[in-house]
Amino acid sequence: MTVLPYQEALAAYDPVLGLEVHVELNTTSKMFCGCSTAFGAEPNTQVCPVCLGLPGSLPVVNAKAVESAIRIGLALNCRIAEWCRFSRKNYFYPDMPKNYQISQYDEPIAYDGWTEVVLDGEIFRIGIERAHMEEDTGKSLHVGGATGRIHGADYSLLDYNRSGVPLIEIVTKPVEGTGAKAPEVARAYVTMLRDLLRALGVSDVRMEQGSLRCDANVSLRPVGTAPFGLRTETKNVNSLRSVERAVRYEITRQAAVLAAGGRVTQETRHWHEDSGTTTPGRNKETAEDYRYFPEPDLVPVAPSRDWVEELRATLPEPPAARLQRVSAEWGFSELEMRDVVSAGAVNAIEATVAAGASPQSARKWWLTEVARRANEAGVDLEDVGVTPQQVAEIQALVEKGTINDKLARQVFEGVIAGEGSPAEVVAARELAIVSDEAALAAAVNDAINANPDIVDKIKSGKVQAAGALIGSVMKQMRGQADASRVRELILEKIG
Ligand SMILES: [Zn+2]
């Protein structure tokens, strides 16, 4: 597939984004029945006649899910419908046994809102078209194919545990005016939404478990023109990093199509994490194809204004205000805060500070050691395998002098490899700094005796030559010594 270099693409075309985020609510039971929603259970153990779509079964709305939907709508500055209905979205799919999905069509519970994302100190206002309630489908597992897709598979397995789990779909209005920053704005928006949903306490928002899923719509129009181009919808992008990469790729791919005089096909596309590319899925259906009609088995939802106001009082701090507050509390410079936000590390640092670490040390570990590992593994920070509590424990061990920064990296490695808590890793790998003065003194003596020429240099006033001796002692101590104490001992002995 040909792509245009990014800068060239942006010189000729203006990207317009549309982001659809599906969030699985963390209610204990499903949207329309009492089945459990716990993740990871044995296949088809959390099912009943309603979520299996058996004849004669009747759905009942989960009040907690409606409450979460309203709170999400309010947090996104939406208007809350005084009266709305569910609709049937009709289509066949093996993981949807009713042959229709209960969703909302022209009467979403929340609509016409907005939110803001901050990127490099610049505020982008994102319009929210709607947030509506629907149910999740089951899961298909295609066995025997190389790619995990149905093509080439020998057979497929179906798990209906997820069928009927409450979902909220949050749809933005077209996002214009981002220019070359479109991929980063897309990522910043999903990051902001993830943090907001977590603060609301309505979802686990685990992208890698699919409880937060993003479809990214991208279209291009020639710079300086108004009408939108034809768009593609890249489905189920499953990490924050991939959201940015997928948007960037689609811009360069569509630009190449347009620059060659072609037409972008309006279609869904699959994202490939390994190659960083998208491939065509199905041609995009239109709403008419789904034959939406009001769900006859459910009563309308008519939240009272009093209830809506009660729920408004439970909202967390708005995301932009929260960023300003934590930045001031942590004493970060604008540049430091910018890096923290673009790495999606605000929550992680907040939790690490709450666990006892200083803001600067929390920032250091998340943006260096954890970020490096996240990049290598192609995952988000929170999926690297180390928790904020563990980062705070590692930092505490550094401050106590049990380990130094260099040894701390080995502790990260051990924790991520599942070798236990930071203290357990230090014990098992014997990483603790040796404070045994006799052992240190012996190593210092060895280094001095083995390097008479360096000793002469130090004696003649070249104190910086001590670095070589310190290095030799540290090597002998396998890095497990306090370098400043070693320096002191060397200068004492020679001086
Ligand atoms: Zn059920």
GROMACS .gro file of C-alpha atoms and ligand atoms in nm:
model
  496
    1MET     CA    1   0.000   0.000   0.000
    2THR     CA    2   0.141   0.339  -0.099
    3VAL     CA    3   0.141   0.618   0.154
    4LEU     CA    4   0.242   0.982   0.124
    5PRO     CA    5   0.502   1.115   0.367
    6TYR     CA    6   0.315   1.273   0.658
    7GLN     CA    7   0.434   1.630   0.604
    8GLU     CA    8   0.352   1.611   0.235
    9ALA     CA    9   0.004   1.475   0.313
   10LEU     CA   10  -0.062   1.761   0.556
   11ALA     CA   11   0.062   2.024   0.312
   12ALA     CA   12  -0.209   1.924   0.066
   13TYR     CA   13  -0.493   1.790   0.283
   14ASP     CA   14  -0.679   1.886   0.599
   15PRO     CA   15  -0.784   1.593   0.819
   16VAL     CA   16  -1.126   1.572   0.987
   17LEU     CA   17  -1.167   1.323   1.272
   18GLY     CA   18  -1.465   1.146   1.420
   19LEU     CA   19  -1.416   0.925   1.723
   20GLU     CA   20  -1.656   0.659   1.844
   21VAL     CA   21  -1.572   0.512   2.179
   22HIS     CA   22  -1.750   0.211   2.324
   23VAL     CA   23  -1.721   0.176   2.696
   24GLU     CA   24  -1.834  -0.131   2.889
   25LEU     CA   25  -1.996  -0.029   3.215
   26ASN     CA   26  -1.883  -0.200   3.535
   27THR     CA   27  -2.232  -0.283   3.660
   28THR     CA   28  -2.242  -0.621   3.834
   29SER     CA   29  -2.526  -0.743   3.611
   30LYS     CA   30  -2.600  -0.711   3.240
   31MET     CA   31  -2.804  -0.443   3.062
   32PHE     CA   32  -3.131  -0.633   3.034
   33CYS     CA   33  -3.095  -0.941   3.261
   34GLY     CA   34  -2.943  -1.042   3.592
   35CYS     CA   35  -2.642  -1.233   3.455
   36SER     CA   36  -2.297  -1.152   3.593
   37THR     CA   37  -2.062  -0.932   3.392
   38ALA     CA   38  -1.738  -1.054   3.555
   39PHE     CA   39  -1.452  -1.071   3.303
   40GLY     CA   40  -1.267  -1.394   3.231
   41ALA     CA   41  -1.521  -1.656   3.340
   42GLU     CA   42  -1.549  -1.996   3.168
   43PRO     CA   43  -1.723  -1.949   2.830
   44ASN     CA   44  -2.104  -1.954   2.834
   45THR     CA   45  -2.138  -1.976   3.213
   46GLN     CA   46  -2.288  -1.627   3.250
   47VAL     CA   47  -2.592  -1.657   3.028
   48CYS     CA   48  -2.972  -1.685   3.055
   49PRO     CA   49  -3.272  -1.694   2.817
   50VAL     CA   50  -3.270  -1.311   2.784
   51CYS     CA   51  -2.907  -1.264   2.679
   52LEU     CA   52  -2.921  -1.581   2.466
   53GLY     CA   53  -3.226  -1.438   2.287
   54LEU     CA   54  -3.448  -1.739   2.353
   55PRO     CA   55  -3.814  -1.710   2.245
   56GLY     CA   56  -4.047  -1.567   2.505
   57SER     CA   57  -3.776  -1.404   2.717
   58LEU     CA   58  -3.824  -1.037   2.805
   59PRO     CA   59  -3.559  -0.772   2.879
   60VAL     CA   60  -3.570  -0.536   3.179
   61VAL     CA   61  -3.353  -0.221   3.192
   62ASN     CA   62  -3.066  -0.210   3.444
   63ALA     CA   63  -3.123   0.111   3.647
   64LYS     CA   64  -2.757   0.135   3.746
   65ALA     CA   65  -2.658   0.138   3.377
   66VAL     CA   66  -2.901   0.424   3.310
   67GLU     CA   67  -2.752   0.612   3.603
   68SER     CA   68  -2.398   0.563   3.466
   69ALA     CA   69  -2.512   0.675   3.119
   70ILE     CA   70  -2.656   0.995   3.261
   71ARG     CA   71  -2.343   1.069   3.466
   72ILE     CA   72  -2.123   1.014   3.158
   73GLY     CA   73  -2.351   1.246   2.958
   74LEU     CA   74  -2.336   1.514   3.226
   75ALA     CA   75  -1.958   1.488   3.256
   76LEU     CA   76  -1.940   1.551   2.881
   77ASN     CA   77  -2.164   1.859   2.914
   78CYS     CA   78  -2.446   1.686   2.725
   79ARG     CA   79  -2.816   1.753   2.745
   80ILE     CA   80  -3.002   1.463   2.907
   81ALA     CA   81  -3.316   1.346   2.728
   82GLU     CA   82  -3.637   1.389   2.926
   83TRP     CA   83  -3.776   1.089   2.747
   84CYS     CA   84  -3.601   0.838   2.524
   85ARG     CA   85  -3.643   0.490   2.391
   86PHE     CA   86  -3.437   0.191   2.294
   87SER     CA   87  -3.432   0.073   1.933
   88ARG     CA   88  -3.363  -0.254   1.764
   89LYS     CA   89  -3.068  -0.253   1.528
   90ASN     CA   90  -3.132  -0.548   1.300
   91TYR     CA   91  -2.851  -0.760   1.162
   92PHE     CA   92  -2.730  -1.115   1.173
   93TYR     CA   93  -2.404  -1.203   1.341
   94PRO     CA   94  -2.325  -1.537   1.506
   95ASP     CA   95  -2.225  -1.367   1.832
   96MET     CA   96  -2.562  -1.190   1.853
   97PRO     CA   97  -2.825  -1.460   1.896
   98LYS     CA   98  -3.136  -1.236   1.889
   99ASN     CA   99  -3.045  -1.120   1.535
  100TYR     CA  100  -3.077  -0.765   1.659
  101GLN     CA  101  -2.893  -0.548   1.905
  102ILE     CA  102  -3.087  -0.334   2.152
  103SER     CA  103  -2.942   0.012   2.107
  104GLN     CA  104  -3.061   0.371   2.084
  105TYR     CA  105  -3.108   0.534   1.747
  106ASP     CA  106  -3.274   0.875   1.711
  107GLU     CA  107  -3.338   0.923   2.084
  108PRO     CA  108  -3.005   0.893   2.268
  109ILE     CA  109  -3.009   0.945   2.644
  110ALA     CA  110  -2.740   1.218   2.618
  111TYR     CA  111  -2.669   1.451   2.327
  112ASP     CA  112  -2.516   1.780   2.216
  113GLY     CA  113  -2.224   1.811   2.457
  114TRP     CA  114  -1.860   1.908   2.447
  115THR     CA  115  -1.532   1.846   2.621
  116GLU     CA  116  -1.177   1.975   2.600
  117VAL     CA  117  -0.838   1.821   2.556
  118VAL     CA  118  -0.512   1.995   2.629
  119LEU     CA  119  -0.221   1.924   2.398
  120ASP     CA  120   0.113   2.106   2.420
  121GLY     CA  121  -0.058   2.380   2.617
  122GLU     CA  122  -0.319   2.428   2.343
  123ILE     CA  123  -0.685   2.357   2.419
  124PHE     CA  124  -0.893   2.168   2.162
  125ARG     CA  125  -1.267   2.171   2.210
  126ILE     CA  126  -1.431   1.845   2.103
  127GLY     CA  127  -1.804   1.846   2.033
  128ILE     CA  128  -1.998   1.543   2.157
  129GLU     CA  129  -2.276   1.436   1.922
  130ARG     CA  130  -2.430   1.179   2.154
  131ALA     CA  131  -2.378   0.917   2.420
  132HIS     CA  132  -2.624   0.630   2.395
  133MET     CA  133  -2.693   0.304   2.572
  134GLU     CA  134  -2.671  -0.035   2.407
  135GLU     CA  135  -2.578  -0.395   2.478
  136ASP     CA  136  -2.256  -0.571   2.387
  137THR     CA  137  -2.242  -0.878   2.164
  138GLY     CA  138  -2.085  -1.213   2.247
  139LYS     CA  139  -1.739  -1.309   2.128
  140SER     CA  140  -1.634  -1.528   1.837
  141LEU     CA  141  -1.309  -1.718   1.851
  142HIS     CA  142  -1.185  -1.833   1.510
  143VAL     CA  143  -0.964  -2.137   1.543
  144GLY     CA  144  -0.705  -2.266   1.296
  145GLY     CA  145  -0.644  -1.957   1.084
  146ALA     CA  146  -0.315  -1.772   1.086
  147THR     CA  147  -0.457  -1.432   1.173
  148GLY     CA  148  -0.733  -1.512   1.420
  149ARG     CA  149  -0.984  -1.388   1.163
  150ILE     CA  150  -1.262  -1.597   1.016
  151HIS     CA  151  -1.090  -1.633   0.677
  152GLY     CA  152  -0.879  -1.946   0.680
  153ALA     CA  153  -1.015  -2.067   1.015
  154ASP     CA  154  -1.110  -2.435   1.056
  155TYR     CA  155  -1.397  -2.362   1.291
  156SER     CA  156  -1.530  -2.092   1.521
  157LEU     CA  157  -1.631  -2.096   1.888
  158LEU     CA  158  -1.887  -1.867   2.046
  159ASP     CA  159  -1.890  -1.727   2.397
  160TYR     CA  160  -2.205  -1.542   2.503
  161ASN     CA  161  -2.078  -1.426   2.843
  162ARG     CA  162  -2.029  -1.075   2.704
  163SER     CA  163  -2.365  -1.078   2.526
  164GLY     CA  164  -2.584  -0.814   2.692
  165VAL     CA  165  -2.309  -0.638   2.890
  166PRO     CA  166  -2.405  -0.268   2.911
  167LEU     CA  167  -2.223  -0.040   2.671
  168ILE     CA  168  -2.222   0.333   2.625
  169GLU     CA  169  -2.123   0.457   2.281
  170ILE     CA  170  -1.981   0.808   2.284
  171VAL     CA  171  -1.969   0.976   1.944
  172THR     CA  172  -1.793   1.304   1.872
  173LYS     CA  173  -1.907   1.566   1.626
  174PRO     CA  174  -1.661   1.608   1.336
  175VAL     CA  175  -1.334   1.733   1.485
  176GLU     CA  176  -1.188   2.001   1.259
  177GLY     CA  177  -0.895   2.239   1.280
  178THR     CA  178  -0.641   2.002   1.431
  179GLY     CA  179  -0.417   2.002   1.121
  180ALA     CA  180  -0.098   1.803   1.167
  181LYS     CA  181  -0.188   1.736   1.531
  182ALA     CA  182  -0.490   1.518   1.438
  183PRO     CA  183  -0.327   1.188   1.550
  184GLU     CA  184  -0.218   1.337   1.883
  185VAL     CA  185  -0.555   1.504   1.942
  186ALA     CA  186  -0.724   1.168   1.882
  187ARG     CA  187  -0.498   1.003   2.138
  188ALA     CA  188  -0.535   1.290   2.386
  189TYR     CA  189  -0.914   1.268   2.356
  190VAL     CA  190  -0.928   0.893   2.424
  191THR     CA  191  -0.680   0.937   2.710
  192MET     CA  192  -0.889   1.215   2.861
  193LEU     CA  193  -1.204   1.006   2.820
  194ARG     CA  194  -1.040   0.704   2.985
  195ASP     CA  195  -0.930   0.914   3.282
  196LEU     CA  196  -1.272   1.079   3.307
  197LEU     CA  197  -1.459   0.746   3.296
  198ARG     CA  198  -1.227   0.609   3.561
  199ALA     CA  199  -1.285   0.913   3.781
  200LEU     CA  200  -1.660   0.861   3.735
  201GLY     CA  201  -1.612   0.502   3.850
  202VAL     CA  202  -1.840   0.369   3.575
  203SER     CA  203  -1.600   0.137   3.393
  204ASP     CA  204  -1.273  -0.054   3.430
  205VAL     CA  205  -1.162   0.120   3.106
  206ARG     CA  206  -0.914  -0.158   3.020
  207MET     CA  207  -0.839  -0.115   2.650
  208GLU     CA  208  -0.654  -0.446   2.628
  209GLN     CA  209  -0.953  -0.631   2.780
  210GLY     CA  210  -1.188  -0.449   2.543
  211SER     CA  211  -1.380  -0.254   2.809
  212LEU     CA  212  -1.281   0.064   2.623
  213ARG     CA  213  -1.275   0.038   2.243
  214CYS     CA  214  -1.218   0.312   1.991
  215ASP     CA  215  -1.325   0.337   1.628
  216ALA     CA  216  -1.141   0.617   1.450
  217ASN     CA  217  -1.305   0.793   1.156
  218VAL     CA  218  -1.072   0.989   0.932
  219SER     CA  219  -1.140   1.190   0.617
  220LEU     CA  220  -0.930   1.435   0.419
  221ARG     CA  221  -1.028   1.743   0.224
  222PRO     CA  222  -0.799   1.962   0.014
  223VAL     CA  223  -0.655   2.240   0.231
  224GLY     CA  224  -0.876   2.549   0.216
  225THR     CA  225  -1.198   2.368   0.115
  226ALA     CA  226  -1.508   2.314   0.327
  227PRO     CA  227  -1.688   1.990   0.229
  228PHE     CA  228  -1.577   1.678   0.411
  229GLY     CA  229  -1.408   1.403   0.214
  230LEU     CA  230  -1.524   1.040   0.221
  231ARG     CA  231  -1.425   0.879   0.548
  232THR     CA  232  -1.301   0.545   0.665
  233GLU     CA  233  -1.369   0.394   1.005
  234THR     CA  234  -1.083   0.198   1.159
  235LYS     CA  235  -1.241  -0.045   1.406
  236ASN     CA  236  -1.149  -0.158   1.754
  237VAL     CA  237  -0.816   0.012   1.798
  238ASN     CA  238  -0.706  -0.132   2.132
  239SER     CA  239  -0.446   0.098   2.285
  240LEU     CA  240  -0.394   0.472   2.321
  241ARG     CA  241  -0.075   0.447   2.124
  242SER     CA  242  -0.254   0.263   1.843
  243VAL     CA  243  -0.521   0.535   1.821
  244GLU     CA  244  -0.250   0.784   1.730
  245ARG     CA  245  -0.075   0.545   1.493
  246ALA     CA  246  -0.396   0.439   1.317
  247VAL     CA  247  -0.505   0.799   1.251
  248ARG     CA  248  -0.158   0.890   1.127
  249TYR     CA  249  -0.150   0.590   0.896
  250GLU     CA  250  -0.496   0.660   0.752
  251ILE     CA  251  -0.398   1.021   0.677
  252THR     CA  252  -0.091   0.911   0.481
  253ARG     CA  253  -0.281   0.630   0.303
  254GLN     CA  254  -0.580   0.842   0.202
  255ALA     CA  255  -0.350   1.125   0.092
  256ALA     CA  256  -0.172   0.885  -0.143
  257VAL     CA  257  -0.506   0.772  -0.289
  258LEU     CA  258  -0.624   1.131  -0.342
  259ALA     CA  259  -0.288   1.256  -0.473
  260ALA     CA  260  -0.298   0.984  -0.739
  261GLY     CA  261  -0.640   1.112  -0.851
  262GLY     CA  262  -0.829   0.827  -0.682
  263ARG     CA  263  -1.132   0.821  -0.453
  264VAL     CA  264  -1.130   0.709  -0.092
  265THR     CA  265  -1.370   0.419  -0.044
  266GLN     CA  266  -1.615   0.471   0.241
  267GLU     CA  267  -1.558   0.157   0.444
  268THR     CA  268  -1.460   0.009   0.775
  269ARG     CA  269  -1.095  -0.091   0.806
  270HIS     CA  270  -0.902  -0.329   1.031
  271TRP     CA  271  -0.604  -0.206   1.230
  272HIS     CA  272  -0.290  -0.422   1.234
  273GLU     CA  273  -0.079  -0.361   1.539
  274ASP     CA  274   0.230  -0.540   1.407
  275SER     CA  275   0.262  -0.366   1.071
  276GLY     CA  276   0.104  -0.037   1.181
  277THR     CA  277  -0.130  -0.043   0.881
  278THR     CA  278  -0.502  -0.080   0.806
  279THR     CA  279  -0.674  -0.309   0.555
  280PRO     CA  280  -1.027  -0.289   0.412
  281GLY     CA  281  -1.312  -0.447   0.607
  282ARG     CA  282  -1.667  -0.421   0.481
  283ASN     CA  283  -1.829  -0.138   0.292
  284LYS     CA  284  -1.987   0.090   0.547
  285GLU     CA  285  -2.355   0.026   0.601
  286THR     CA  286  -2.594   0.317   0.630
  287ALA     CA  287  -2.853   0.350   0.904
  288GLU     CA  288  -3.129   0.238   0.663
  289ASP     CA  289  -2.959  -0.099   0.627
  290TYR     CA  290  -3.028  -0.177   0.991
  291ARG     CA  291  -3.404  -0.120   0.979
  292TYR     CA  292  -3.408   0.048   1.319
  293PHE     CA  293  -3.743   0.053   1.498
  294PRO     CA  294  -3.844   0.126   1.858
  295GLU     CA  295  -3.790  -0.170   2.092
  296PRO     CA  296  -4.143  -0.295   2.177
  297ASP     CA  297  -4.037  -0.500   2.482
  298LEU     CA  298  -3.900  -0.207   2.685
  299VAL     CA  299  -4.070   0.095   2.835
  300PRO     CA  300  -3.921   0.438   2.751
  301VAL     CA  301  -3.663   0.587   2.987
  302ALA     CA  302  -3.775   0.919   3.137
  303PRO     CA  303  -3.524   1.036   3.400
  304SER     CA  304  -3.676   1.300   3.630
  305ARG     CA  305  -3.500   1.637   3.641
  306ASP     CA  306  -3.450   1.596   4.013
  307TRP     CA  307  -3.264   1.271   3.963
  308VAL     CA  308  -3.049   1.425   3.687
  309GLU     CA  309  -2.953   1.712   3.921
  310GLU     CA  310  -2.875   1.467   4.201
  311LEU     CA  311  -2.642   1.283   3.964
  312ARG     CA  312  -2.483   1.609   3.849
  313ALA     CA  313  -2.379   1.669   4.210
  314THR     CA  314  -2.179   1.342   4.203
  315LEU     CA  315  -1.957   1.442   3.909
  316PRO     CA  316  -1.578   1.443   3.947
  317GLU     CA  317  -1.367   1.748   3.875
  318PRO     CA  318  -1.365   1.837   3.501
  319PRO     CA  319  -1.053   1.699   3.324
  320ALA     CA  320  -0.896   2.034   3.227
  321ALA     CA  321  -0.941   2.176   3.579
  322ARG     CA  322  -0.795   1.860   3.726
  323LEU     CA  323  -0.483   1.891   3.510
  324GLN     CA  324  -0.431   2.249   3.624
  325ARG     CA  325  -0.474   2.149   3.988
  326VAL     CA  326  -0.237   1.850   3.987
  327SER     CA  327   0.022   2.043   3.789
  328ALA     CA  328   0.024   2.311   4.060
  329GLU     CA  329   0.023   2.055   4.344
  330TRP     CA  330   0.311   1.863   4.192
  331GLY     CA  331   0.511   2.174   4.108
  332PHE     CA  332   0.577   2.056   3.752
  333SER     CA  333   0.697   2.297   3.485
  334GLU     CA  334   0.476   2.341   3.181
  335LEU     CA  335   0.714   2.124   2.978
  336GLU     CA  336   0.717   1.848   3.241
  337MET     CA  337   0.338   1.849   3.258
  338ARG     CA  338   0.313   1.838   2.879
  339ASP     CA  339   0.523   1.520   2.872
  340VAL     CA  340   0.317   1.366   3.149
  341VAL     CA  341  -0.011   1.434   2.967
  342SER     CA  342   0.109   1.314   2.629
  343ALA     CA  343   0.240   0.994   2.788
  344GLY     CA  344  -0.103   0.933   2.947
  345ALA     CA  345   0.066   0.920   3.288
  346VAL     CA  346  -0.148   1.158   3.496
  347ASN     CA  347  -0.344   0.884   3.674
  348ALA     CA  348  -0.039   0.668   3.727
  349ILE     CA  349   0.156   0.955   3.883
  350GLU     CA  350  -0.138   1.059   4.098
  351ALA     CA  351  -0.169   0.703   4.234
  352THR     CA  352   0.208   0.675   4.286
  353VAL     CA  353   0.213   1.002   4.481
  354ALA     CA  354  -0.084   0.880   4.684
  355ALA     CA  355   0.121   0.569   4.766
  356GLY     CA  356   0.393   0.787   4.916
  357ALA     CA  357   0.638   0.880   4.638
  358SER     CA  358   0.736   1.239   4.562
  359PRO     CA  359   0.584   1.381   4.241
  360GLN     CA  360   0.925   1.421   4.075
  361SER     CA  361   1.032   1.063   4.149
  362ALA     CA  362   0.693   0.931   4.031
  363ARG     CA  363   0.728   1.131   3.710
  364LYS     CA  364   1.083   1.008   3.659
  365TRP     CA  365   0.999   0.637   3.682
  366TRP     CA  366   0.679   0.649   3.475
  367LEU     CA  367   0.832   0.860   3.199
  368THR     CA  368   1.164   0.677   3.175
  369GLU     CA  369   1.175   0.318   3.297
  370VAL     CA  370   0.806   0.228   3.251
  371ALA     CA  371   0.761   0.433   2.932
  372ARG     CA  372   1.062   0.268   2.772
  373ARG     CA  373   0.923  -0.078   2.847
  374ALA     CA  374   0.577   0.026   2.724
  375ASN     CA  375   0.727   0.139   2.394
  376GLU     CA  376   0.926  -0.180   2.354
  377ALA     CA  377   0.620  -0.395   2.423
  378GLY     CA  378   0.387  -0.171   2.219
  379VAL     CA  379   0.143  -0.130   2.510
  380ASP     CA  380   0.012   0.152   2.727
  381LEU     CA  381   0.186   0.246   3.053
  382GLU     CA  382  -0.071   0.077   3.274
  383ASP     CA  383  -0.032  -0.252   3.089
  384VAL     CA  384   0.343  -0.286   3.138
  385GLY     CA  385   0.287  -0.493   3.452
  386VAL     CA  386   0.395  -0.266   3.734
  387THR     CA  387   0.146  -0.085   3.959
  388PRO     CA  388   0.171   0.268   4.104
  389GLN     CA  389   0.207   0.110   4.452
  390GLN     CA  390   0.504  -0.094   4.332
  391VAL     CA  391   0.666   0.212   4.174
  392ALA     CA  392   0.627   0.394   4.506
  393GLU     CA  393   0.782   0.095   4.690
  394ILE     CA  394   1.079   0.090   4.454
  395GLN     CA  395   1.132   0.462   4.509
  396ALA     CA  396   1.111   0.409   4.887
  397LEU     CA  397   1.385   0.144   4.861
  398VAL     CA  398   1.602   0.395   4.672
  399GLU     CA  399   1.545   0.661   4.935
  400LYS     CA  400   1.628   0.419   5.216
  401GLY     CA  401   1.957   0.347   5.041
  402THR     CA  402   1.869  -0.023   4.994
  403ILE     CA  403   1.916   0.012   4.618
  404ASN     CA  404   2.028   0.286   4.380
  405ASP     CA  405   1.863   0.399   4.055
  406LYS     CA  406   2.064   0.154   3.851
  407LEU     CA  407   1.968  -0.142   4.068
  408ALA     CA  408   1.610  -0.015   4.067
  409ARG     CA  409   1.594  -0.094   3.695
  410GLN     CA  410   1.663  -0.458   3.776
  411VAL     CA  411   1.386  -0.445   4.036
  412PHE     CA  412   1.144  -0.316   3.768
  413GLU     CA  413   1.252  -0.603   3.547
  414GLY     CA  414   1.187  -0.857   3.823
  415VAL     CA  415   0.849  -0.712   3.923
  416ILE     CA  416   0.734  -0.709   3.560
  417ALA     CA  417   0.856  -1.068   3.516
  418GLY     CA  418   0.627  -1.167   3.803
  419GLU     CA  419   0.900  -1.240   4.058
  420GLY     CA  420   0.703  -1.074   4.337
  421SER     CA  421   0.696  -0.742   4.520
  422PRO     CA  422   0.990  -0.499   4.489
  423ALA     CA  423   1.123  -0.609   4.830
  424GLU     CA  424   1.095  -0.976   4.728
  425VAL     CA  425   1.281  -0.908   4.401
  426VAL     CA  426   1.559  -0.726   4.589
  427ALA     CA  427   1.594  -1.025   4.825
  428ALA     CA  428   1.571  -1.297   4.560
  429ARG     CA  429   1.814  -1.127   4.321
  430GLU     CA  430   2.040  -1.015   4.608
  431LEU     CA  431   2.036  -0.656   4.488
  432ALA     CA  432   2.063  -0.472   4.819
  433ILE     CA  433   2.353  -0.229   4.842
  434VAL     CA  434   2.630  -0.365   5.062
  435SER     CA  435   2.670  -0.140   5.363
  436ASP     CA  436   2.931  -0.370   5.513
  437GLU     CA  437   3.218  -0.123   5.564
  438ALA     CA  438   3.479  -0.398   5.585
  439ALA     CA  439   3.379  -0.540   5.246
  440LEU     CA  440   3.382  -0.191   5.098
  441ALA     CA  441   3.719  -0.109   5.248
  442ALA     CA  442   3.865  -0.431   5.109
  443ALA     CA  443   3.734  -0.351   4.760
  444VAL     CA  444   3.875   0.003   4.786
  445ASN     CA  445   4.216  -0.133   4.892
  446ASP     CA  446   4.216  -0.377   4.600
  447ALA     CA  447   4.137  -0.096   4.357
  448ILE     CA  448   4.408   0.129   4.499
  449ASN     CA  449   4.672  -0.145   4.491
  450ALA     CA  450   4.585  -0.245   4.135
  451ASN     CA  451   4.604   0.112   3.997
  452PRO     CA  452   4.918   0.289   4.126
  453ASP     CA  453   4.925   0.524   3.826
  454ILE     CA  454   4.574   0.654   3.901
  455VAL     CA  455   4.661   0.694   4.268
  456ASP     CA  456   4.961   0.910   4.165
  457LYS     CA  457   4.733   1.130   3.954
  458ILE     CA  458   4.494   1.182   4.245
  459LYS     CA  459   4.784   1.260   4.476
  460SER     CA  460   4.910   1.522   4.229
  461GLY     CA  461   4.571   1.696   4.254
  462LYS     CA  462   4.370   1.540   3.969
  463VAL     CA  463   4.077   1.442   4.193
  464GLN     CA  464   3.854   1.364   3.894
  465ALA     CA  465   4.077   1.061   3.824
  466ALA     CA  466   3.907   0.900   4.125
  467GLY     CA  467   3.618   0.817   3.886
  468ALA     CA  468   3.815   0.526   3.743
  469LEU     CA  469   3.879   0.384   4.091
  470ILE     CA  470   3.513   0.427   4.189
  471GLY     CA  471   3.417   0.241   3.870
  472SER     CA  472   3.654  -0.041   3.957
  473VAL     CA  473   3.514  -0.071   4.311
  474MET     CA  474   3.154  -0.059   4.187
  475LYS     CA  475   3.236  -0.336   3.941
  476GLN     CA  476   3.384  -0.553   4.212
  477MET     CA  477   3.074  -0.486   4.428
  478ARG     CA  478   2.847  -0.579   4.132
  479GLY     CA  479   2.703  -0.226   4.140
  480GLN     CA  480   2.570  -0.284   4.491
  481ALA     CA  481   2.756  -0.004   4.667
  482ASP     CA  482   2.682   0.356   4.744
  483ALA     CA  483   2.903   0.541   4.496
  484SER     CA  484   2.936   0.854   4.708
  485ARG     CA  485   3.052   0.647   5.008
  486VAL     CA  486   3.306   0.470   4.784
  487ARG     CA  487   3.441   0.806   4.672
  488GLU     CA  488   3.475   0.919   5.031
  489LEU     CA  489   3.667   0.606   5.127
  490ILE     CA  490   3.905   0.635   4.830
  491LEU     CA  491   3.990   0.997   4.901
  492GLU     CA  492   4.034   0.921   5.274
  493LYS     CA  493   4.280   0.639   5.201
  494ILE     CA  494   4.483   0.828   4.942
  495GLY     CA  495   4.461   1.169   5.102
  496ZN      ZN  496  -2.860  -1.312   3.092
   0.00000   0.00000   0.00000
